[in-house]
Amino acid sequence: MAVNNSLATKTQRLGLTAYLTQDAVKQQINNVIGGKDGQRFISAIISAVNTNPALQECTNPSILSGALLGESLKLSPSPQLGHYYLVPFNDNKRGIKVAQFQIGYKGYIQLAIRSGQYKKINVLAIKEGELDYFDPLNEDIQVNLMIDKWDEREQAQTIGYYAMFELNNGFRKALYWSKKQMESHALKYSKGYAAKKGYTFWEKDFDGMAYKTMIRQLISKWGIMSIELQNAFDNDMAVIHEDGTKDYVDTEDYVVEVEEPKTKEQTTEQPKEPQQDVQAIDAAAALFS
């Protein structure tokens, strides 16, 4: 049985490489990033696919479309950087598995900084006992951060989220949401989270999704939106199909499959670099040589 799984995985990887060797696909990649960066781009896709078994089962066009979108925004697919993610979903309507483009809050911050319009931008979880008050009319906040107890702070209960930006022209905007407000938002806009089946990012990384929500709310309503930021907002949470159509995924018709990260207790050896399909990377290099 283990041999069959291994063969199936290898077939999917080679299938992706074969897909990338098609003339129309090569032209599509060249149109976005140019030939000189083709090998790096293909290597990044292969690494992302190799490190997520569920992603290996997704349709090639949805993987490529999501990766090309991330590349066009000059964001990295590295999970360590958290700029954007290719998330595997079961599309029960079509009977296929697809890769969804999901930008992280760090990706939004990168795009905001890159626009050159923002002097400051920040988002932070507020812990129990830290908040004195937040005045939404004047956007004044009084917080006593546990700056001398960072280890204790990490373990303390989160009661809310604060985000702010200041533009180069001096315009400033701030926002505070309580944990209850954020929970209500997640229940309203994520049917997967409301179902509490354990597969959504809201369940796996609530703070990360809360940071993203705060940044999106703040920039989209009051910030200066560069073309890149507009593109990111328009395509976030979308599955981009081969014909260019998009599905914005977060319904019970889709089921995300994300591997659980190992805890420190489960990890007994030093982390290794993601295994790469050498044959696939060699083929990718030949495409753009």
Coordinates of C-alpha atoms in Angstrom, one line a residue:
M1 CA 0.0 0.0 0.0
A2 CA 2.8 2.4 0.9
V3 CA 4.4 1.7 -2.5
N4 CA 1.2 2.6 -4.3
N5 CA 1.0 5.9 -2.4
S6 CA 4.5 6.7 -3.3
L7 CA 4.0 6.0 -7.0
A8 CA 0.8 8.1 -7.0
T9 CA 2.7 11.0 -5.4
K10 CA 5.5 10.8 -8.0
T11 CA 3.0 10.6 -10.9
Q12 CA 1.3 13.8 -9.7
R13 CA 4.7 15.6 -9.4
L14 CA 5.7 14.5 -12.9
G15 CA 2.2 15.4 -14.1
L16 CA 2.7 18.9 -12.9
T17 CA 6.1 19.1 -14.7
A18 CA 4.6 17.8 -17.9
Y19 CA 1.9 20.4 -17.6
L20 CA 4.5 23.1 -17.2
T21 CA 6.3 22.0 -20.3
Q22 CA 3.3 22.8 -22.6
D23 CA 4.0 25.7 -24.9
A24 CA 0.9 27.6 -23.8
V25 CA 1.8 27.3 -20.2
K26 CA 5.4 28.3 -20.8
Q27 CA 4.2 31.4 -22.6
Q28 CA 1.8 32.2 -19.7
I29 CA 4.7 32.0 -17.2
N30 CA 7.0 34.1 -19.4
N31 CA 4.3 36.7 -19.8
V32 CA 4.1 37.1 -16.0
I33 CA 7.7 36.7 -14.8
G34 CA 10.0 36.4 -17.9
G35 CA 12.3 33.7 -18.8
K36 CA 15.2 34.6 -16.5
D37 CA 13.2 33.9 -13.3
G38 CA 11.4 30.8 -14.7
Q39 CA 13.6 28.2 -13.0
R40 CA 13.3 29.9 -9.6
F41 CA 9.5 30.2 -10.0
I42 CA 9.1 26.5 -11.0
S43 CA 11.3 25.4 -8.1
A44 CA 9.2 27.3 -5.7
I45 CA 6.0 25.7 -7.0
I46 CA 7.5 22.2 -6.8
S47 CA 8.7 22.8 -3.3
A48 CA 5.3 24.0 -2.2
V49 CA 3.6 21.0 -3.8
N50 CA 6.1 18.5 -2.4
T51 CA 5.7 19.7 1.2
N52 CA 1.9 19.3 1.2
P53 CA 0.5 15.9 0.1
A54 CA -3.0 17.3 -0.3
L55 CA -1.8 20.0 -2.6
Q56 CA -0.3 17.3 -4.9
E57 CA -3.8 16.2 -5.7
C58 CA -5.0 19.6 -6.8
T59 CA -5.6 20.5 -10.4
N60 CA -2.5 21.8 -12.2
P61 CA -4.2 25.0 -13.5
S62 CA -5.3 26.1 -10.1
I63 CA -1.8 25.5 -8.6
L64 CA -0.2 27.5 -11.4
S65 CA -2.8 30.3 -11.4
G66 CA -2.4 30.8 -7.6
A67 CA 1.4 30.8 -7.9
L68 CA 1.4 33.2 -10.8
L69 CA -0.8 35.6 -8.9
G70 CA 1.6 35.5 -5.9
E71 CA 4.5 36.0 -8.2
S72 CA 2.8 39.0 -9.9
L73 CA 2.5 40.5 -6.5
K74 CA 6.2 39.7 -5.8
L75 CA 5.2 37.7 -2.7
S76 CA 6.8 34.5 -1.5
P77 CA 4.9 31.2 -1.1
S78 CA 7.2 30.2 1.8
P79 CA 5.1 29.2 4.8
Q80 CA 7.9 30.7 7.0
L81 CA 7.4 34.1 5.5
G82 CA 3.6 33.9 5.5
H83 CA 3.0 36.2 2.5
Y84 CA 0.5 33.9 0.8
Y85 CA -0.6 30.3 0.8
L86 CA -1.8 27.8 -1.8
V87 CA -4.5 25.9 0.2
P88 CA -6.0 22.6 -1.1
F89 CA -9.8 22.3 -1.2
N90 CA -12.2 19.6 -2.2
D91 CA -14.5 21.2 -4.8
N92 CA -17.5 18.9 -4.3
K93 CA -19.5 20.6 -7.1
R94 CA -16.9 19.7 -9.7
G95 CA -15.6 16.6 -8.1
I96 CA -12.0 17.8 -8.1
K97 CA -9.4 19.2 -5.7
V98 CA -8.3 22.7 -6.3
A99 CA -5.7 25.1 -4.9
Q100 CA -7.0 28.4 -3.4
F101 CA -4.9 31.6 -3.2
Q102 CA -4.9 33.0 0.3
I103 CA -2.9 36.0 1.2
G104 CA -1.6 36.3 4.8
Y105 CA -1.6 39.5 6.9
K106 CA 2.2 39.7 6.4
G107 CA 1.6 39.8 2.6
Y108 CA -0.8 42.7 3.0
I109 CA 1.7 44.6 5.2
Q110 CA 4.4 43.9 2.6
L111 CA 2.3 45.4 -0.2
A112 CA 1.3 48.4 1.9
I113 CA 5.0 49.2 2.7
R114 CA 6.0 48.7 -0.9
S115 CA 3.4 51.2 -2.0
G116 CA 5.5 53.9 -0.4
Q117 CA 2.4 55.6 1.1
Y118 CA 2.7 54.2 4.7
K119 CA 4.9 55.7 7.3
K120 CA 3.7 53.3 10.0
I121 CA 1.5 50.2 10.0
N122 CA 1.0 47.7 12.8
V123 CA -1.4 45.1 14.2
L124 CA -1.3 43.5 17.7
A125 CA -3.3 41.2 19.9
I126 CA -4.3 42.9 23.2
K127 CA -4.0 40.6 26.2
E128 CA -6.2 40.4 29.4
G129 CA -5.4 43.2 31.8
E130 CA -3.6 45.4 29.2
L131 CA -6.5 47.6 27.9
D132 CA -7.5 50.6 29.8
Y133 CA -9.8 52.1 27.2
F134 CA -10.3 52.6 23.4
D135 CA -12.2 55.7 22.3
P136 CA -13.6 54.9 18.8
L137 CA -14.6 58.5 18.2
N138 CA -11.1 60.0 18.6
E139 CA -9.4 56.6 18.0
D140 CA -7.4 57.0 21.2
I141 CA -6.2 53.9 23.0
Q142 CA -4.6 53.4 26.4
V143 CA -2.8 50.1 26.7
N144 CA -0.3 48.9 29.3
L145 CA 1.6 46.2 27.5
M146 CA 3.4 43.6 29.6
I147 CA 6.7 44.6 28.0
D148 CA 8.7 43.1 30.9
K149 CA 6.9 39.8 30.9
W150 CA 6.9 38.7 27.2
D151 CA 6.8 35.0 28.0
E152 CA 3.8 35.4 30.3
R153 CA 2.2 37.7 27.7
E154 CA 2.4 35.0 25.1
Q155 CA 0.4 32.7 27.4
A156 CA -2.2 35.3 28.5
Q157 CA -5.7 35.3 27.1
T158 CA -6.3 37.6 24.1
I159 CA -9.2 40.0 24.6
G160 CA -9.0 42.0 21.4
Y161 CA -7.1 43.3 18.4
Y162 CA -5.6 46.7 17.6
A163 CA -4.4 47.9 14.2
M164 CA -3.2 51.3 13.0
F165 CA -1.5 53.0 10.1
E166 CA -0.1 56.5 9.5
L167 CA 0.4 57.8 6.0
N168 CA 3.4 59.9 4.9
N169 CA 1.1 62.9 4.6
G170 CA 0.2 62.5 8.3
F171 CA -3.2 60.9 8.0
R172 CA -3.7 58.3 10.7
K173 CA -6.3 55.7 11.3
A174 CA -6.7 53.1 14.1
L175 CA -9.1 50.3 14.8
Y176 CA -9.9 48.1 17.8
W177 CA -12.1 45.0 17.9
S178 CA -12.8 42.9 20.9
K179 CA -12.3 39.1 20.7
K180 CA -16.1 38.7 20.7
Q181 CA -16.4 41.0 17.7
M182 CA -13.8 39.0 15.8
E183 CA -15.5 35.8 16.7
S184 CA -18.8 37.1 15.4
H185 CA -17.0 38.2 12.2
A186 CA -15.5 34.8 11.7
L187 CA -18.8 33.0 12.3
K188 CA -20.6 35.3 9.8
Y189 CA -18.1 35.1 6.9
S190 CA -16.7 31.6 7.3
K191 CA -19.2 28.8 7.1
G192 CA -16.3 26.4 7.6
Y193 CA -15.5 28.0 10.9
A194 CA -19.1 28.0 12.0
A195 CA -19.3 24.3 11.3
K196 CA -16.3 23.8 13.6
K197 CA -14.9 20.8 11.8
G198 CA -11.3 21.8 12.5
Y199 CA -10.1 22.5 9.0
T200 CA -10.2 26.2 8.6
F201 CA -7.4 28.7 9.2
W202 CA -9.7 30.4 11.7
E203 CA -9.5 27.3 13.8
K204 CA -5.8 26.6 13.2
D205 CA -4.5 30.2 13.6
F206 CA -7.2 32.5 14.9
D207 CA -4.8 35.3 15.7
G208 CA -3.3 35.2 12.2
M209 CA -6.7 35.4 10.6
A210 CA -7.7 38.2 13.1
Y211 CA -4.6 40.2 12.1
K212 CA -5.5 39.8 8.4
T213 CA -9.0 40.9 9.1
M214 CA -7.9 44.0 10.9
I215 CA -5.4 45.0 8.2
R216 CA -8.0 44.4 5.5
Q217 CA -10.7 46.4 7.3
L218 CA -8.3 49.3 8.0
I219 CA -6.6 49.6 4.5
S220 CA -9.7 48.9 2.4
K221 CA -11.8 51.5 4.1
W222 CA -9.3 54.2 4.9
G223 CA -5.9 53.5 3.3
I224 CA -4.4 54.3 0.0
M225 CA -4.8 51.3 -2.3
S226 CA -2.0 50.7 -4.8
I227 CA -2.8 48.6 -7.9
E228 CA -1.0 45.7 -6.2
L229 CA -3.1 46.0 -3.1
Q230 CA -6.3 46.2 -5.1
N231 CA -5.3 43.1 -7.0
A232 CA -4.5 41.3 -3.7
F233 CA -7.9 42.3 -2.3
D234 CA -9.8 41.2 -5.4
N235 CA -8.1 37.7 -5.6
D236 CA -7.8 36.8 -1.9
M237 CA -9.6 33.6 -1.0
A238 CA -10.2 32.8 -4.8
V239 CA -9.7 29.6 -6.8
I240 CA -8.7 30.7 -10.2
H241 CA -9.7 28.3 -12.9
E242 CA -8.0 27.7 -16.3
D243 CA -10.6 29.8 -18.1
G244 CA -9.9 32.8 -15.8
T245 CA -13.1 32.5 -13.8
K246 CA -12.9 32.6 -10.0
D247 CA -14.6 30.9 -7.1
Y248 CA -14.4 32.5 -3.7
V249 CA -14.0 29.6 -1.5
D250 CA -15.5 29.3 2.0
T251 CA -18.6 27.3 1.9
E252 CA -19.6 23.8 3.1
D253 CA -19.2 22.7 -0.5
Y254 CA -15.5 22.9 -0.1
V255 CA -13.3 21.1 2.4
V256 CA -9.8 22.2 3.1
E257 CA -7.1 19.7 3.9
V258 CA -4.1 21.1 5.7
E259 CA -1.6 18.9 7.4
E260 CA -1.3 19.5 11.1
P261 CA 2.1 20.9 12.2
K262 CA 4.1 18.7 14.5
T263 CA 4.5 19.9 18.1
K264 CA 7.9 20.2 19.7
E265 CA 7.2 17.0 21.6
Q266 CA 6.5 15.1 18.4
T267 CA 9.6 16.5 16.6
T268 CA 12.6 14.4 17.6
E269 CA 15.1 15.5 14.9
Q270 CA 16.3 18.7 13.4
P271 CA 14.0 20.2 10.7
K272 CA 15.1 19.4 7.2
E273 CA 14.8 21.4 4.0
P274 CA 11.7 20.4 1.9
Q275 CA 12.5 17.5 -0.4
Q276 CA 12.6 18.6 -4.0
D277 CA 11.9 16.6 -7.1
V278 CA 15.2 16.8 -8.8
Q279 CA 13.9 15.5 -12.1
A280 CA 11.1 18.0 -12.1
I281 CA 13.5 20.9 -11.3
D282 CA 15.9 19.8 -14.0
A283 CA 13.0 19.8 -16.5
A284 CA 12.0 23.3 -15.2
A285 CA 15.5 24.6 -15.8
A286 CA 15.4 23.3 -19.3
L287 CA 12.2 25.3 -20.0
F288 CA 13.9 28.6 -19.5
S289 CA 17.5 28.0 -20.4

